[in-house]
Short mmCIF file of C-alpha atoms in Angstrom, two decimals:
data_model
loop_
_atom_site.label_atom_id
_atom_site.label_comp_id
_atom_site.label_asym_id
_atom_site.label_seq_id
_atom_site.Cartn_x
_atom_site.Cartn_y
_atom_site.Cartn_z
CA UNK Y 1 66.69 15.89 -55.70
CA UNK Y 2 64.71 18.76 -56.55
CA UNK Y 3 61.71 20.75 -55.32
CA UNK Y 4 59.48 20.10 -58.25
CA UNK Y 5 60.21 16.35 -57.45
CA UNK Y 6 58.28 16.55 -54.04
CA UNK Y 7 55.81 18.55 -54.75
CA UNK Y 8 54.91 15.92 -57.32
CA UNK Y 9 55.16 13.13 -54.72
CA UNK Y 10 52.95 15.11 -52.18
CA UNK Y 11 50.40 15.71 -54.68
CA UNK Y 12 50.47 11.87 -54.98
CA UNK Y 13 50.15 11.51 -50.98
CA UNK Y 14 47.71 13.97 -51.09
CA UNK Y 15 45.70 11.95 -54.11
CA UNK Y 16 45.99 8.72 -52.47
CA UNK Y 17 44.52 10.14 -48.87
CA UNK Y 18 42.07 11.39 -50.29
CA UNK Y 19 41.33 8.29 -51.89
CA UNK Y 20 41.24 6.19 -48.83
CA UNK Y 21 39.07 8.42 -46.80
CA UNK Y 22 36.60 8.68 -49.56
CA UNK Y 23 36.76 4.89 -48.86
CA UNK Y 24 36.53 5.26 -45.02
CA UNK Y 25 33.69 7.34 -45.15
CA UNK Y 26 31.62 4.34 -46.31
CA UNK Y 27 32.72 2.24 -43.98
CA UNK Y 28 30.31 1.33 -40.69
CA UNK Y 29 31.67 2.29 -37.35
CA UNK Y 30 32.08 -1.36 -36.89
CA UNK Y 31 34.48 -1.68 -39.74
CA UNK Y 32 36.40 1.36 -38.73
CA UNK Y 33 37.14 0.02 -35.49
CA UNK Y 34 36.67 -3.77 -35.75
CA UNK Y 35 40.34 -5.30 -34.12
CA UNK Y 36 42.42 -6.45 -37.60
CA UNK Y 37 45.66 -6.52 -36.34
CA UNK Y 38 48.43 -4.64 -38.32
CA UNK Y 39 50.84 -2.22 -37.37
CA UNK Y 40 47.61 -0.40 -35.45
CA UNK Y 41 44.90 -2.37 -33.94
CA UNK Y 42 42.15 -0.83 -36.66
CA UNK Y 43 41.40 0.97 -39.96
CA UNK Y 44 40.53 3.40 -37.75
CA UNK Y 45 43.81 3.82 -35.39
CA UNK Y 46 46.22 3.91 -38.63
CA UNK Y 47 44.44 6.87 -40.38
CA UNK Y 48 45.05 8.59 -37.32
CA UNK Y 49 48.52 7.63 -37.15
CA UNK Y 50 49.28 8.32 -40.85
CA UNK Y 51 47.60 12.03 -39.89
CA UNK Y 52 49.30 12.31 -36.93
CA UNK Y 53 53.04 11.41 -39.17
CA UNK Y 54 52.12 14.15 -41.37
CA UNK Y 55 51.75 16.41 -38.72
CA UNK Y 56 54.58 15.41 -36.36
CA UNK Y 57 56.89 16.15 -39.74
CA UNK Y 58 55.41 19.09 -41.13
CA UNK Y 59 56.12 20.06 -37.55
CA UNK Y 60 59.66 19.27 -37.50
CA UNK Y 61 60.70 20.94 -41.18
CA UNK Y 62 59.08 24.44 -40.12
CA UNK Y 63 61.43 24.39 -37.40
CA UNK Y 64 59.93 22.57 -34.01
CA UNK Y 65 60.50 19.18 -32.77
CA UNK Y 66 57.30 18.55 -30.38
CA UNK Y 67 57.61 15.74 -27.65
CA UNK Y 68 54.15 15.23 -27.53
CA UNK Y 69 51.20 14.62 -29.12
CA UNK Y 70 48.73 17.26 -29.59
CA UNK Y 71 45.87 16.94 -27.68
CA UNK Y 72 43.31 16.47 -31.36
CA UNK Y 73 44.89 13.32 -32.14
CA UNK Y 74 42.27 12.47 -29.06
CA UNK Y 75 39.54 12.49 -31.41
CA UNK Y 76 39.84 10.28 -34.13
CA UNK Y 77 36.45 10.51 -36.18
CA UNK Y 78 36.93 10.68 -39.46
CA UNK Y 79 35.60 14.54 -39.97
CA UNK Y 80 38.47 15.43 -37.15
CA UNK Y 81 40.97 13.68 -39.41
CA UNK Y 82 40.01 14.76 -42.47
CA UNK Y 83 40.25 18.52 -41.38
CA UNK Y 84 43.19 18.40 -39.59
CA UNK Y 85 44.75 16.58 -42.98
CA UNK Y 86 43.36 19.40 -44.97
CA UNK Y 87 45.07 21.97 -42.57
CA UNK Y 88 48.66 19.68 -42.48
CA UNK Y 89 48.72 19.72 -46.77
CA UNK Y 90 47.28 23.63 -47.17
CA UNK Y 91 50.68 24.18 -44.87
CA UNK Y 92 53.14 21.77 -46.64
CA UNK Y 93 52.51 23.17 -49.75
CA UNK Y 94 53.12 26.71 -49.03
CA UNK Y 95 56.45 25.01 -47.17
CA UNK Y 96 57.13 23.55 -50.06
CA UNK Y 97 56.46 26.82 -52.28
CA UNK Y 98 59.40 28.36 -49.88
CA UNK Y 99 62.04 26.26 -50.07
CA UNK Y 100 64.53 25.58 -53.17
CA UNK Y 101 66.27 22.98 -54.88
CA UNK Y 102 69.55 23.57 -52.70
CA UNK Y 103 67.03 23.02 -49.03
CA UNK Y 104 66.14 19.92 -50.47
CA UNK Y 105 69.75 18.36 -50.37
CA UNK Y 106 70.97 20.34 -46.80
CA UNK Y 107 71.35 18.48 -43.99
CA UNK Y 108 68.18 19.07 -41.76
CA UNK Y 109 68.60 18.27 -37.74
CA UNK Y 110 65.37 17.52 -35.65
CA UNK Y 111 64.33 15.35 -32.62
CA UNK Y 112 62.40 12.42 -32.07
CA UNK Y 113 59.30 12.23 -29.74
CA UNK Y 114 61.51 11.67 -27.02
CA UNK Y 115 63.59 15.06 -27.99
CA UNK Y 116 66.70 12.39 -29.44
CA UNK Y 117 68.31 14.80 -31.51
CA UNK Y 118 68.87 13.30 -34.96
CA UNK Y 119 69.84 14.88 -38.70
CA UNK Y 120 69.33 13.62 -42.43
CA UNK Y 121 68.62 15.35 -45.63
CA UNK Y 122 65.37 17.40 -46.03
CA UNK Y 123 64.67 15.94 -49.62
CA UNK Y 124 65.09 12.31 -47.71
CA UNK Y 125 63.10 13.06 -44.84
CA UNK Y 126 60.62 13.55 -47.22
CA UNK Y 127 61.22 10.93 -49.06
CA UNK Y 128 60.22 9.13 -46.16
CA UNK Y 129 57.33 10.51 -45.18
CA UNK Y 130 55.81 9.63 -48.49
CA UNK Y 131 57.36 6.27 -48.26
CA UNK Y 132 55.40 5.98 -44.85
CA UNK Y 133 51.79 6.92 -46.08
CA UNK Y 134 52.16 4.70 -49.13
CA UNK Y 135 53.48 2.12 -46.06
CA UNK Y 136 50.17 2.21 -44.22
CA UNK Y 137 47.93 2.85 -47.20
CA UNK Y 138 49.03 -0.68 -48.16
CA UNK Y 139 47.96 -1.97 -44.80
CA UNK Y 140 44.64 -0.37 -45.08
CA UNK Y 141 43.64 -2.25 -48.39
CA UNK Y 142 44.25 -5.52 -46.60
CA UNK Y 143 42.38 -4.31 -43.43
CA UNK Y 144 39.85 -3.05 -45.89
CA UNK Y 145 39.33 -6.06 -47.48
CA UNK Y 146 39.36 -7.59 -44.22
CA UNK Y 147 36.62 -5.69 -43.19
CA UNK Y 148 34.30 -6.80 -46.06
CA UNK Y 149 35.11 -3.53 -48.07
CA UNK Y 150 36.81 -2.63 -51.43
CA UNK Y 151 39.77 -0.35 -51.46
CA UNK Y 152 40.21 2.03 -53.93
CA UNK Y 153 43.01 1.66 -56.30
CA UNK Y 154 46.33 4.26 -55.58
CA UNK Y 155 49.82 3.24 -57.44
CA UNK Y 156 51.45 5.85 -58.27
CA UNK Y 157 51.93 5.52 -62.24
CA UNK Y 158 48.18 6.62 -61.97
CA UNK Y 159 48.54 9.74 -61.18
CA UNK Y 160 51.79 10.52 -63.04
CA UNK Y 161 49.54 9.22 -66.51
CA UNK Y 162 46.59 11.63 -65.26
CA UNK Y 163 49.24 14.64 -65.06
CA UNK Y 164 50.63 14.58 -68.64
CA UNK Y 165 46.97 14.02 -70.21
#
């Protein structure tokens, strides 16, 4: 595990999101909030909660563990989440342009929501938090398509192609 390595798999995330709410931004309000039943109860409701992930962890690697959730994951239009995603990547990637190969394969304790203390590697924590947006992404193109609507296309080998061109 390396640095390098997940700052090329956030730039990925990063792609992908930006993507999808390219996609969700020509969506009705209907579709957005029509009940397709997933892991969240709309297209809507898990953007937020992919947001909301990258928040809670970007939270937890510089150093807190909240045990709530912040009072803008209240309003979930699309501008609100788009901003606040903006603001979450603008600060992972200067965390990322602190930390070294070595952080990456330390042991890194945090808590849960309800302040469970827990530990795993940095460099697999965010392992998983990629894991998690390409998770939901995947359940958005089914909602999406659901919903009368096209997704847009996000695998990964994409983007790696489009970097050594």
């Amino acid at each position: 595990m390396n640095v390098e390595y997940f700052r090329r798999l956030f730039t990925y995330t990063e792609w992908a999101n930006a993507r999808f709410l390219e996609c969700l931004r020509g969506l009705t309000d209907e579709q957005l909030a029509r009940e397709i039943p997933s892991s969240f109860p709309s297209i809507r409701d898990t953007f937020a909660h992919m947001v909301f992930a990258e928040w809670l962890w970007l939270q937890r690697w510089k150093g807190e563990s909240p045990t709530q959730r912040p009072e803008w994951t209240k309003d979930r239009s699309l501008e609100t989440l788009a901003a606040r995603l903006r603001e979450i990547e603008s600060e992972r990637a200067g965390l990322l342009d602190s930390i070294t190969d070595d952080d990456v394969r330390r042991d890194f304790p945090y808590r849960n929501l309800a302040g469970e203390p827990y530990s795993a590697l940095l460099g697999e924590l965010m392992t998983h938090v990629v894991n998690h947006a390409t998770y939901h992404r995947g359940q958005l193109t089914t909602m999406i398509r659901q919903a009368g609507a096209t997704p847009p296309s996000t695998d990964l080998v994409n983007i790696f192609a489009a970097s050594r061109k």
